[in-house]
Short mmCIF file of C-alpha atoms in Angstrom, two decimals:
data_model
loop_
_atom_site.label_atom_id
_atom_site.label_comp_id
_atom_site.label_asym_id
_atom_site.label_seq_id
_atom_site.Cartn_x
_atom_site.Cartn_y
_atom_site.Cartn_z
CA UNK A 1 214.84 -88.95 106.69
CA UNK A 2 217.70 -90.57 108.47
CA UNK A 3 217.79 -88.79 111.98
CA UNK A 4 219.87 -91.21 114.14
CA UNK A 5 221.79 -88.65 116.09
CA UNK A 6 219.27 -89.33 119.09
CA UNK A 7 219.55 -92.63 118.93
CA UNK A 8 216.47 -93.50 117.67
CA UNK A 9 215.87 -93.96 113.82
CA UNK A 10 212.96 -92.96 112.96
CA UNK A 11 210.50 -96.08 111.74
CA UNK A 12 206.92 -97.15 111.16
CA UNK A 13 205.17 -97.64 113.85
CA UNK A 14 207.64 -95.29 116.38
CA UNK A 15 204.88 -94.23 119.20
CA UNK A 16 204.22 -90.10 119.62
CA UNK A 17 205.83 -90.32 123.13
CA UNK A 18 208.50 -92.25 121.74
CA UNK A 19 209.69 -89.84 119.29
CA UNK A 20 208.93 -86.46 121.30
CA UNK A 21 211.09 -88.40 123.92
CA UNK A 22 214.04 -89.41 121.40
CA UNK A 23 213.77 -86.32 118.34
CA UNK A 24 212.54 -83.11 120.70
CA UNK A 25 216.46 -82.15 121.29
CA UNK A 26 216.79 -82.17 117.24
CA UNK A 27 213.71 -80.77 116.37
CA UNK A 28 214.60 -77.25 118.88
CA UNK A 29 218.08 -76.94 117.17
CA UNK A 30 216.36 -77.08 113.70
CA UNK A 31 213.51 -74.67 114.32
CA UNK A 32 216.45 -72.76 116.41
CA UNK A 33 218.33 -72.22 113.47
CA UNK A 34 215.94 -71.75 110.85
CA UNK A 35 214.12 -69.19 113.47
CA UNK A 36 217.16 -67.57 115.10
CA UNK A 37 215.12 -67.63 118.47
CA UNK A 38 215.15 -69.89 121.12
CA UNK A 39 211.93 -69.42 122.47
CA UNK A 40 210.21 -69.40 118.81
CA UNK A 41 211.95 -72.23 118.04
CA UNK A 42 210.48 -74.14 121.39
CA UNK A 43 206.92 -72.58 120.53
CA UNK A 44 207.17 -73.80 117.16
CA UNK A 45 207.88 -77.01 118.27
CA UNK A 46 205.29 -77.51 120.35
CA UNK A 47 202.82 -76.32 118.03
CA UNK A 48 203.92 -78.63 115.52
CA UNK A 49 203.98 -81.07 117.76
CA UNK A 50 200.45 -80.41 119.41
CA UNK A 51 199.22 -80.31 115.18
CA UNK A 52 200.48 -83.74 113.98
CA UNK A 53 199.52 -85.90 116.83
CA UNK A 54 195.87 -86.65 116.00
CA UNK A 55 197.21 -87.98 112.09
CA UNK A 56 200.13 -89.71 113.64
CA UNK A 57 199.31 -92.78 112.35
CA UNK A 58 198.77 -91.92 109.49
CA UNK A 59 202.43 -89.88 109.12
CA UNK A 60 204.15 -92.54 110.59
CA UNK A 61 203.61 -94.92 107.55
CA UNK A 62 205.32 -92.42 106.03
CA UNK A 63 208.34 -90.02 107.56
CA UNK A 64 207.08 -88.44 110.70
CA UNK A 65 210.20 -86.57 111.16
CA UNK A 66 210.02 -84.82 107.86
CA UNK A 67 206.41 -83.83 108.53
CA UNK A 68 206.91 -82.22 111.62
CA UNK A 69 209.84 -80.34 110.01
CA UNK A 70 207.78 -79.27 107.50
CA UNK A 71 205.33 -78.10 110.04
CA UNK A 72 207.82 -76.27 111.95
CA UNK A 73 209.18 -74.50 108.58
CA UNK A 74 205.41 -73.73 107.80
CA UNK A 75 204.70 -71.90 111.09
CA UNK A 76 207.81 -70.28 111.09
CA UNK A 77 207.26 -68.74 107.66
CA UNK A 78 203.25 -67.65 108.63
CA UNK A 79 202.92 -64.28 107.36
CA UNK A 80 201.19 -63.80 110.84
CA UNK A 81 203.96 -64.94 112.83
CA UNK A 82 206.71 -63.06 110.77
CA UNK A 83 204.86 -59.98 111.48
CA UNK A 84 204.42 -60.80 115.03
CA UNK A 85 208.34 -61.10 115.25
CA UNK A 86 208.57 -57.45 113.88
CA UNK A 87 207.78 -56.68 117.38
CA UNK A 88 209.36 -59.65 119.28
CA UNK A 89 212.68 -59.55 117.70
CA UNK A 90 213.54 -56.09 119.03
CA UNK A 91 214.54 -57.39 122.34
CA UNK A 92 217.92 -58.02 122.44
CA UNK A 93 219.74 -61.55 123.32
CA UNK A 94 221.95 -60.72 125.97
CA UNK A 95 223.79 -63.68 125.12
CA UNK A 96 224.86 -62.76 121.97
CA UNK A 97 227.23 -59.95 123.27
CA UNK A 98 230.37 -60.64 125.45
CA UNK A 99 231.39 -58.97 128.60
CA UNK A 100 233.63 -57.08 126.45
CA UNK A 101 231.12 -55.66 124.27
CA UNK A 102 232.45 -57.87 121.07
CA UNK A 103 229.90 -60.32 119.27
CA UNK A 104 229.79 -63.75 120.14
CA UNK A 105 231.29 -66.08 116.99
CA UNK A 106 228.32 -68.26 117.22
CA UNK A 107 225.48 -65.25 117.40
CA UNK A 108 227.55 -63.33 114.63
CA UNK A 109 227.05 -66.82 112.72
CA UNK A 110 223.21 -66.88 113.39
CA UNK A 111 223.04 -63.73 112.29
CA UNK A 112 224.84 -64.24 109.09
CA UNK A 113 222.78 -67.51 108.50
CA UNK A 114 219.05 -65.29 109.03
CA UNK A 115 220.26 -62.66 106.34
CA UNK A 116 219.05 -65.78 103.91
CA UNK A 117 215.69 -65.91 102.57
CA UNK A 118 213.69 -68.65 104.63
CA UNK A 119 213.82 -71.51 102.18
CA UNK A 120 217.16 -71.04 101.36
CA UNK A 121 217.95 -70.63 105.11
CA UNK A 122 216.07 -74.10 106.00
CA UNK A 123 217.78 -75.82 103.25
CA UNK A 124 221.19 -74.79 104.57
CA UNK A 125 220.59 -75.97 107.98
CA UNK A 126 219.13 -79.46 106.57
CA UNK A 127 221.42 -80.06 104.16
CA UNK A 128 225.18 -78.80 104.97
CA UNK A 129 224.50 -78.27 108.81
CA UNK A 130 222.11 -81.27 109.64
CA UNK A 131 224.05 -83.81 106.34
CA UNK A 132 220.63 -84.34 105.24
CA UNK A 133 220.29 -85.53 101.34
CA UNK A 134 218.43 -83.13 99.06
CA UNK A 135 215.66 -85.52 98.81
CA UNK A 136 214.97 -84.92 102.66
CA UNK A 137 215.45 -80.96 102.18
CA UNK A 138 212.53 -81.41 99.10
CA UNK A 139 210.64 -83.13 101.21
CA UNK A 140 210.66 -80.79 103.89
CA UNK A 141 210.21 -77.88 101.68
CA UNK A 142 207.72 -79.23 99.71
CA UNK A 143 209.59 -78.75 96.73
CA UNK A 144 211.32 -80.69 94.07
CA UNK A 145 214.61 -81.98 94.46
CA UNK A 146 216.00 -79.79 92.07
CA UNK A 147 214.44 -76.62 93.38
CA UNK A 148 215.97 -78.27 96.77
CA UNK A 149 219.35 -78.13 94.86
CA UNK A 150 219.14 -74.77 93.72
CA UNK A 151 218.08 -73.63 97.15
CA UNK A 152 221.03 -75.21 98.60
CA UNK A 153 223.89 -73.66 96.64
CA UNK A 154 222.01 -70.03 96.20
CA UNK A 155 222.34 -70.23 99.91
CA UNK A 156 225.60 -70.82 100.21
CA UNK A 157 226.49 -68.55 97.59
CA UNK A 158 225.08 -66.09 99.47
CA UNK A 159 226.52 -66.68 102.87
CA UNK A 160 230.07 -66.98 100.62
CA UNK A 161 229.49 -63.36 99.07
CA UNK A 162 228.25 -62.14 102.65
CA UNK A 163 231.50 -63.21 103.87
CA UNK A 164 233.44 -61.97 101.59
CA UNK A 165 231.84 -58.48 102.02
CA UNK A 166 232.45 -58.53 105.29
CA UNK A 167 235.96 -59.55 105.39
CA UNK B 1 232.72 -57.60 113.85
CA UNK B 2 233.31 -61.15 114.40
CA UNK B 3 236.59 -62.90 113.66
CA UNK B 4 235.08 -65.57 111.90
CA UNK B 5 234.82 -63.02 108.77
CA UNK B 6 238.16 -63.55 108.15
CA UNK B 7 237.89 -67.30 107.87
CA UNK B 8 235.78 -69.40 105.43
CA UNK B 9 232.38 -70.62 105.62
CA UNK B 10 233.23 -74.35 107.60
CA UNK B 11 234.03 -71.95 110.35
CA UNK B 12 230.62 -70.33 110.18
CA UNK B 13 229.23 -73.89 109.96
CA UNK B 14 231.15 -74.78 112.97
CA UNK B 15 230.00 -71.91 114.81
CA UNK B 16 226.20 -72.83 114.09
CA UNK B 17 227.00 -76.15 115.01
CA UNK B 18 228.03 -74.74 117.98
CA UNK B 19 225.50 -72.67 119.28
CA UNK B 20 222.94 -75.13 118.23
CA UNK B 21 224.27 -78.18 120.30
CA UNK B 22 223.27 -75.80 123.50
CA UNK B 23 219.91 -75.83 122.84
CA UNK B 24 217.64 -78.58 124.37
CA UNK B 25 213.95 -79.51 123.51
CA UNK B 26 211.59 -80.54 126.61
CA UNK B 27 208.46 -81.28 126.11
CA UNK B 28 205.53 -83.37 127.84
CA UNK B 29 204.26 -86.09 125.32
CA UNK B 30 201.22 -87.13 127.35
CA UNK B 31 200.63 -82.73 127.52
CA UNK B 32 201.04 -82.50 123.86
CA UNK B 33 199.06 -85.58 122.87
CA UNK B 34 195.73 -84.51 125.09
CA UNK B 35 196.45 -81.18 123.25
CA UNK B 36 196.25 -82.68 119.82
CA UNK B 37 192.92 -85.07 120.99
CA UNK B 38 191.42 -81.80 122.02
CA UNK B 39 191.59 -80.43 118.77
CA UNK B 40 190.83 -83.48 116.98
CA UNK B 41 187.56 -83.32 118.68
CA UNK B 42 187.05 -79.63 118.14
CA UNK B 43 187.66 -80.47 114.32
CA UNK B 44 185.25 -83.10 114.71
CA UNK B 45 182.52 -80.64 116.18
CA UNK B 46 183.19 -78.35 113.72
CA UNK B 47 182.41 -80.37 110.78
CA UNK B 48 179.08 -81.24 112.27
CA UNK B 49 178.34 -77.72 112.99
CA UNK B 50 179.77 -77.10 108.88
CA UNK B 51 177.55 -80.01 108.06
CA UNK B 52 174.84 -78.14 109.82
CA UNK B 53 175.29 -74.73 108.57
CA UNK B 54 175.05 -76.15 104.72
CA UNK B 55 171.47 -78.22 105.79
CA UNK B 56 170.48 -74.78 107.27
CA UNK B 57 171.84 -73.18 104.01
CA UNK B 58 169.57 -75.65 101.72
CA UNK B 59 166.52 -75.88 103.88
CA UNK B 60 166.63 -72.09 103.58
CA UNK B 61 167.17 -71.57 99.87
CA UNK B 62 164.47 -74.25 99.15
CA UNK B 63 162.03 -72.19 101.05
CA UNK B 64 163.46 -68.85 99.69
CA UNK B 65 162.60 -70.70 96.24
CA UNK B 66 159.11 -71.46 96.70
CA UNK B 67 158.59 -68.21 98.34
CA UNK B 68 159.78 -66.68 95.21
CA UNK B 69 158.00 -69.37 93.13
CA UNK B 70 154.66 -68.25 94.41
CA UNK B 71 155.00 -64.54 94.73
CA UNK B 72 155.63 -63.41 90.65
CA UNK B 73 155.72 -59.69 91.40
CA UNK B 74 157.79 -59.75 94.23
CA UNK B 75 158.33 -56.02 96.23
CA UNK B 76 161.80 -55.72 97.29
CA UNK B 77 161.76 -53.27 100.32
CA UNK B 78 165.27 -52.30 101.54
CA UNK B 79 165.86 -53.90 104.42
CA UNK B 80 168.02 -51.69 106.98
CA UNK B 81 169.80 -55.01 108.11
CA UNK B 82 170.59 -56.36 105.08
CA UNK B 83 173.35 -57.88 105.71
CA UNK B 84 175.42 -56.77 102.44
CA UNK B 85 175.35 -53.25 102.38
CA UNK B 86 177.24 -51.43 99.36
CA UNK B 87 180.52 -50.78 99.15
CA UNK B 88 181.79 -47.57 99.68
CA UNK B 89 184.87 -47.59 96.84
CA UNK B 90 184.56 -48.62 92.82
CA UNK B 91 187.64 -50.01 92.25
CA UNK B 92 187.11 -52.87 89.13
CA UNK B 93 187.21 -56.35 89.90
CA UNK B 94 190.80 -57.88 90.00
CA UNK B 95 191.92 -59.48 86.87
CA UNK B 96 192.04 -63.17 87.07
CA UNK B 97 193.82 -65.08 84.28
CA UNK B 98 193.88 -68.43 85.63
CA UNK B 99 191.11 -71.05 84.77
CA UNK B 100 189.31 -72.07 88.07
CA UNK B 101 186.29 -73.82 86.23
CA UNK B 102 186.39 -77.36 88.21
CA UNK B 103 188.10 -75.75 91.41
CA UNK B 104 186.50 -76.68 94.97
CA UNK B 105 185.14 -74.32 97.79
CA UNK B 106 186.31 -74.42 101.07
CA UNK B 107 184.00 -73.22 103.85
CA UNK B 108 184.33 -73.99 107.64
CA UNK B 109 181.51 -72.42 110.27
CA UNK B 110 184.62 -70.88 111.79
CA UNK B 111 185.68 -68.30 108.91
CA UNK B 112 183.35 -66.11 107.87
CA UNK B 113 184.41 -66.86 104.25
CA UNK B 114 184.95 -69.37 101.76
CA UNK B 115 186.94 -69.21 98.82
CA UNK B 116 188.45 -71.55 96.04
CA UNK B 117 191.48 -73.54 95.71
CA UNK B 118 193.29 -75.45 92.81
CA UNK B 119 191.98 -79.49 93.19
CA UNK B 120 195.59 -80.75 93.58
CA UNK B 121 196.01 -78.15 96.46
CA UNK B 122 195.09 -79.43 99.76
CA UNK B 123 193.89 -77.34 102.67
CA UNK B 124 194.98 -78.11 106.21
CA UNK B 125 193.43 -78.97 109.06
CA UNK B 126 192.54 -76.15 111.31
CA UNK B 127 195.51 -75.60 113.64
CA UNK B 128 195.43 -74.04 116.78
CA UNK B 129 195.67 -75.22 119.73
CA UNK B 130 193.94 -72.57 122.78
CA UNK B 131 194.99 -74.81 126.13
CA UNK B 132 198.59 -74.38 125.52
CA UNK B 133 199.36 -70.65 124.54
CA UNK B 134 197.22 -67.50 125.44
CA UNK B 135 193.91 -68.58 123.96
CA UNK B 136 193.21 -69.75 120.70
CA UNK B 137 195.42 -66.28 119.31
CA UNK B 138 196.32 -65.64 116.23
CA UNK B 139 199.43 -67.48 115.92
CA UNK B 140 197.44 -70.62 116.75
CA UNK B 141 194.02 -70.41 114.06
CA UNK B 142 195.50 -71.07 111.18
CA UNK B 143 194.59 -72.58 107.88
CA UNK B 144 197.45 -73.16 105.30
CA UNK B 145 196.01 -74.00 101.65
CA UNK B 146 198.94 -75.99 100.43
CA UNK B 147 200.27 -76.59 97.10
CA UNK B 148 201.40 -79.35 95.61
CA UNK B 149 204.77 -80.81 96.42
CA UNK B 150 206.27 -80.67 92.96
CA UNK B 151 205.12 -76.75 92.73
CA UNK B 152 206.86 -73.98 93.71
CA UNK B 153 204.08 -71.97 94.75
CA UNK B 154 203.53 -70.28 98.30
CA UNK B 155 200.99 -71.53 100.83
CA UNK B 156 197.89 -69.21 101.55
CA UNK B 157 196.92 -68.87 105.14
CA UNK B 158 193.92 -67.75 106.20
CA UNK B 159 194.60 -66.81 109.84
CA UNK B 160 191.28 -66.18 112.34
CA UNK B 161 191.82 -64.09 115.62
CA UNK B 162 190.84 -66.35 117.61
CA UNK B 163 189.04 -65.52 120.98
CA UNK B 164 192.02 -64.00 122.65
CA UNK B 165 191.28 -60.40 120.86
CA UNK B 166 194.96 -60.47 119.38
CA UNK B 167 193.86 -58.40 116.09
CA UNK B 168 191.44 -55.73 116.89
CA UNK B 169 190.70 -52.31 115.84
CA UNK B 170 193.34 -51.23 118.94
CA UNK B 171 196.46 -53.58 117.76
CA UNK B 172 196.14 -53.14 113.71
CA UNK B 173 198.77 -54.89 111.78
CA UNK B 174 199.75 -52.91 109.06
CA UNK B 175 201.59 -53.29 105.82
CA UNK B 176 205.50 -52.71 105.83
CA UNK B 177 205.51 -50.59 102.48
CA UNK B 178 203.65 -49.09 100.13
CA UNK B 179 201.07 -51.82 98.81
CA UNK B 180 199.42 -52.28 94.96
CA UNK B 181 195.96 -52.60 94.58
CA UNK B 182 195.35 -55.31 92.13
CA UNK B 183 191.79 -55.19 92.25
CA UNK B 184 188.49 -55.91 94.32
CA UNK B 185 186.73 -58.65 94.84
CA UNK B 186 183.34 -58.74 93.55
CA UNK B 187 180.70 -59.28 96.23
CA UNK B 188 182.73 -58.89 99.06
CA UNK B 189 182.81 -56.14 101.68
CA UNK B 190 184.58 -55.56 105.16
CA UNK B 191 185.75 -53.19 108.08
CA UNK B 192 188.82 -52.01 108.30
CA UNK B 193 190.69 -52.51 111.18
CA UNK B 194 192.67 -48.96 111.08
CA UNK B 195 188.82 -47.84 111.42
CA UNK B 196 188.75 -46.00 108.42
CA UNK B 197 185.50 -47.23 107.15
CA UNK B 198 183.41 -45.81 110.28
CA UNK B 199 180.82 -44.93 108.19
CA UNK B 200 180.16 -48.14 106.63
CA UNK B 201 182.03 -51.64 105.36
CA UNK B 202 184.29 -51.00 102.26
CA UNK B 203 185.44 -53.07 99.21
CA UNK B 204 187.73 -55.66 99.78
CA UNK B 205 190.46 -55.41 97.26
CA UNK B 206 193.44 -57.81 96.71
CA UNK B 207 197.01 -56.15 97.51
CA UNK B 208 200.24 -57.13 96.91
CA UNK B 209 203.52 -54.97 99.22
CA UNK B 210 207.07 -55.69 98.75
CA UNK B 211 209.34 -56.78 101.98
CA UNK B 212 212.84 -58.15 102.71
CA UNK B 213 211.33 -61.75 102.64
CA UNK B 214 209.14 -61.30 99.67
CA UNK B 215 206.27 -60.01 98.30
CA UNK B 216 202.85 -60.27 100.17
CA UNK B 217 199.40 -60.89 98.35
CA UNK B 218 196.74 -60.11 101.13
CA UNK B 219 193.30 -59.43 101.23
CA UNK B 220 191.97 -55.62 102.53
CA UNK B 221 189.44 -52.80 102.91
CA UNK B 222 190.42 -50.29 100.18
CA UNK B 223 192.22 -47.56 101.69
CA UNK B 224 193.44 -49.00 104.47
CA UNK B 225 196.87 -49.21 105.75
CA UNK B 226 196.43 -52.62 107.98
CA UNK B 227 196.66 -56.26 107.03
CA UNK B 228 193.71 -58.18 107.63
CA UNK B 229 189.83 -57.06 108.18
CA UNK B 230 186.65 -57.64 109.78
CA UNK B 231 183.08 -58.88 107.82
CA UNK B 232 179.71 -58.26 109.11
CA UNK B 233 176.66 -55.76 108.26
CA UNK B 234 177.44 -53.69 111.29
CA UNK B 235 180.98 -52.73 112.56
CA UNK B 236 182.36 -55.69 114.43
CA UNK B 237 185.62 -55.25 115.47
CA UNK B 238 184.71 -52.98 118.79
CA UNK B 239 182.46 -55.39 120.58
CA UNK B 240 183.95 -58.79 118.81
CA UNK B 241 187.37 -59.47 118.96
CA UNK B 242 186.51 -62.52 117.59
CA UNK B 243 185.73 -61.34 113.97
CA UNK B 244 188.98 -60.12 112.92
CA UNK B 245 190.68 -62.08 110.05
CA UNK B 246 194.02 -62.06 107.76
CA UNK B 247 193.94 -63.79 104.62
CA UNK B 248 197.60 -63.63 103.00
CA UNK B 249 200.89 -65.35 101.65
CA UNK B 250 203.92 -64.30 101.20
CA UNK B 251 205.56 -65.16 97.19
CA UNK B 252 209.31 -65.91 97.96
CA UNK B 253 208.85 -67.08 101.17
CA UNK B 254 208.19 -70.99 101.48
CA UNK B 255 206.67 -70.81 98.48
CA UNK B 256 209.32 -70.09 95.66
CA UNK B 257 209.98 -67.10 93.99
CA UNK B 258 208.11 -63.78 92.51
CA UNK B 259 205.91 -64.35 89.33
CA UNK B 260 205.41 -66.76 86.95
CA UNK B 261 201.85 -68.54 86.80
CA UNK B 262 201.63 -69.57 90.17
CA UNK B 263 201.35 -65.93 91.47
CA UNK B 264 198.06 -65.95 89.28
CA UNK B 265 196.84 -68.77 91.08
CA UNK B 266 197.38 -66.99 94.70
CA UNK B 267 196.20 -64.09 93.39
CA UNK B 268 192.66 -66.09 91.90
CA UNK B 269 192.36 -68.14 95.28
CA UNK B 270 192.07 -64.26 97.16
CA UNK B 271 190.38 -63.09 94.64
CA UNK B 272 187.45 -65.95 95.44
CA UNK B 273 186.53 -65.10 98.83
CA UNK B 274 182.90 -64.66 99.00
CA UNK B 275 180.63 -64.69 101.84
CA UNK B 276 180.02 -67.91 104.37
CA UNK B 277 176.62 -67.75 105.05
CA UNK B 278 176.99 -70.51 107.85
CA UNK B 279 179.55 -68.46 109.20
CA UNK B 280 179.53 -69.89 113.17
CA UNK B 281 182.51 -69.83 115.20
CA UNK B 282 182.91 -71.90 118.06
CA UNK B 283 184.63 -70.43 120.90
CA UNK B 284 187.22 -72.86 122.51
CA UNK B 285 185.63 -73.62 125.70
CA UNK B 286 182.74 -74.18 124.26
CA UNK B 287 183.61 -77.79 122.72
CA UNK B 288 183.47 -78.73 126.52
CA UNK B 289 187.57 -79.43 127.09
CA UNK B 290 188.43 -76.18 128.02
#
């Protein structure tokens, strides 16, 4: 998985510190936006984090910065943790409203981007948002590339129809 | 509502983009690595005590044999802590329709059940980590039974409480809608943590409930309204926080859409959960780290 915006790609051999240092920035914006919450997104990092260190050697043979996506996408879709947001979610982010009272573009965004299912919601964000190829969205899902495919463009076609409804 | 209705979905994309780029990731490598050697270790102990608990396990059922081997008229007396007392419900097995001949058991010392998974499904490491968030919660024991990559099917996680007393009898987590009851599973009973079962452990049945992210195969009491229960011959959940489990996934979640033959296969790894007799949890501090 080609992650370069950092400045770091991603190789064999790339040291734990080394890539918490160069991918932690990319890794909160992606659990950000498949979570919707800041704070989740940082705890889910951390976790996932915390979880693949003692088989880093192992992962890094392979793509380390898939693997702790997929962590991150795991945790975020426990059953345990979704229910435990039932309760979290109901405080309100004061940044998504304006002094006026009118909804920020960017929340009204995130909120049109969590109406998706989860899977279709991660493969969104890796694939249109984050330019990823559907190989790296498969890979992250666990899935096969064309369930990765189909993913993809029910996704959109959602957020297209959702759009249109509310235009 | 937001003006970006009126325009098309790059300007939604945009907008994520946006709000993204203002969020910032710091974390403490050397913090998080000493985090994940802690729990490498703790994995470590746990096998032992797991390899342990089966010796234990053997030893026992060898002597259990010759016992039984020498005694040919044997007098069963009831035994008031026997520690599989009868269920209280007879609702018929659930109906299984997947093959699992040939399909390994999982058991760890810190569930107090094992179950069954398919042989190309994996099951994770234990993850949890207790130094960094409130104890070793909920949020943090979990096991994910993974399938396959090239399979569409949903991840099972077994999820323990923990030592920080997240899921008790006082905090239930119940189901969001009405739930099916798909059947019990044979040889298996539990507490539930609404309560309802005062009077005694009831049979564990496998649900499924419907919500906006999918549909939910769990394991429960029978006749209870709450998501996950407690095993032991006596009540548990009052005095051990420690005892209270979910066992669940979630079928159009991660794990690809409702039906087809890979909802079988969830629905035959609940379905067999049976006792761990070596059944010892470890409580965080004790691996010596905390």
């Amino acid at each position: 998985m080609p992650y370069d915006d950092g400045g770091l790609l991603v190789s064999v051999g790339t040291s734990f510190e080394a890539f918490v240092a160069a991918r932690s920035d990319a890794l909160v914006r992606f659990a950000y936006l498949v979570c919707g919450n800041v704070h989740d997104a940082q705890d889910l990092v951390q976790d996932a984090l915390v979880a693949v260190y003692p088989k880093w050697d192992q992962i890094t043979v392979r793509d380390p910065m898939a693997y702790v996506c997929r962590a991150i996408v795991n945790r975020n879709t426990s059953v345990w943790r979704k229910l435990r947001r039932l309760v979290v979610t109901a405080d309100v982010d004061p940044g998504s409203v304006t002094p006026t009272g009118e909804v920020d573009d960017r929340d009204w965004a995130l909120s049109l981007l969590a109406t998706l299912p989860p899977r279709q919601r991660v493969a969104v964000v890796l694939r249109v948002l984050d330019d990823h190829d559907y190989a790296d969205v498969a890979a992250v899902l666990g899935v096969s590339e064309t369930n990765a495919r189909k993913l993809t463009s029910r996704g959109l076609t959602a957020l297209r129809a959702r759009l249109e409804e509310r235009s | 509502m937001s003006e970006l209705s009126e325009h098309g979905l790059d300007d939604v994309m945009a907008a994520l983009r946006d709000r993204a780029s203002s969020v910032r990731g710091s974390f403490d490598a050397g913090a998080l690595a000493a985090a994940g050697r802690r729990r490498a270790r703790r994995r470590r102990a746990a096998l032992g005590g797991a390899l342990a608990g089966v010796m234990v396990v053997v030893l026992g059922g060898g002597v259990w044999g010759l016992t039984t081997w020498a005694d040919q008229s044997p007098q069963v007396a009831a035994d008031p802590s026997d520690p599989v007392p009868a269920p209280t419900h007879q609702i018929p097995p659930v109906e299984v329709t997947v093959d699992t001949s040939g399909w390994p058991t999982y058991s760890s010392p810190q569930y107090p059940v094992t179950f069954q998974y398919p042989p190309d499904w994996t099951v994770g490491d234990l993850e949890g980590e207790p130094q960094l968030l409130d104890g070793c919660d909920t949020i943090n024991c979990v096991l994910f039974v993974v399938p396959p990559q090239s399979s569409d099917a949903a991840p099972v996680e077994l999820v323990r409480n923990g030592f920080a007393g997240s899921i008790t009898a006082g905090s239930v987590v119940t189901f969001p809608s009405e739930v099916e009851v798909l059947g019990s599973v044979p040889g298996l009973s539990g507490w539930a943590l609404d309560g309802q079962d005062q009077d005694g452990p009831g049979q564990v049945v496998v649900v499924s409930s419907e919500d906006e992210w999918g549909v939910n195969y769990s394991l429960t009491v029978a006749g209870s309204a709450a998501n996950g229960l407690a095993f032991g011959a006596q009540n548990p959940l009052p005095d051990g926080p420690q005892t209270a489990f979910l066992f669940s996934t979630n079928v159009g979640n991660i794990g690809g859409e409702s039906g087809g033959e890979y909802t079988q296969t969830l629905v035959a790894i609940l379905a067999s959960v049976q006792p761990n007799p070596g059944f010892a949890p470890t409580r965080p501090e004790d691996d010596g780290t905390g």
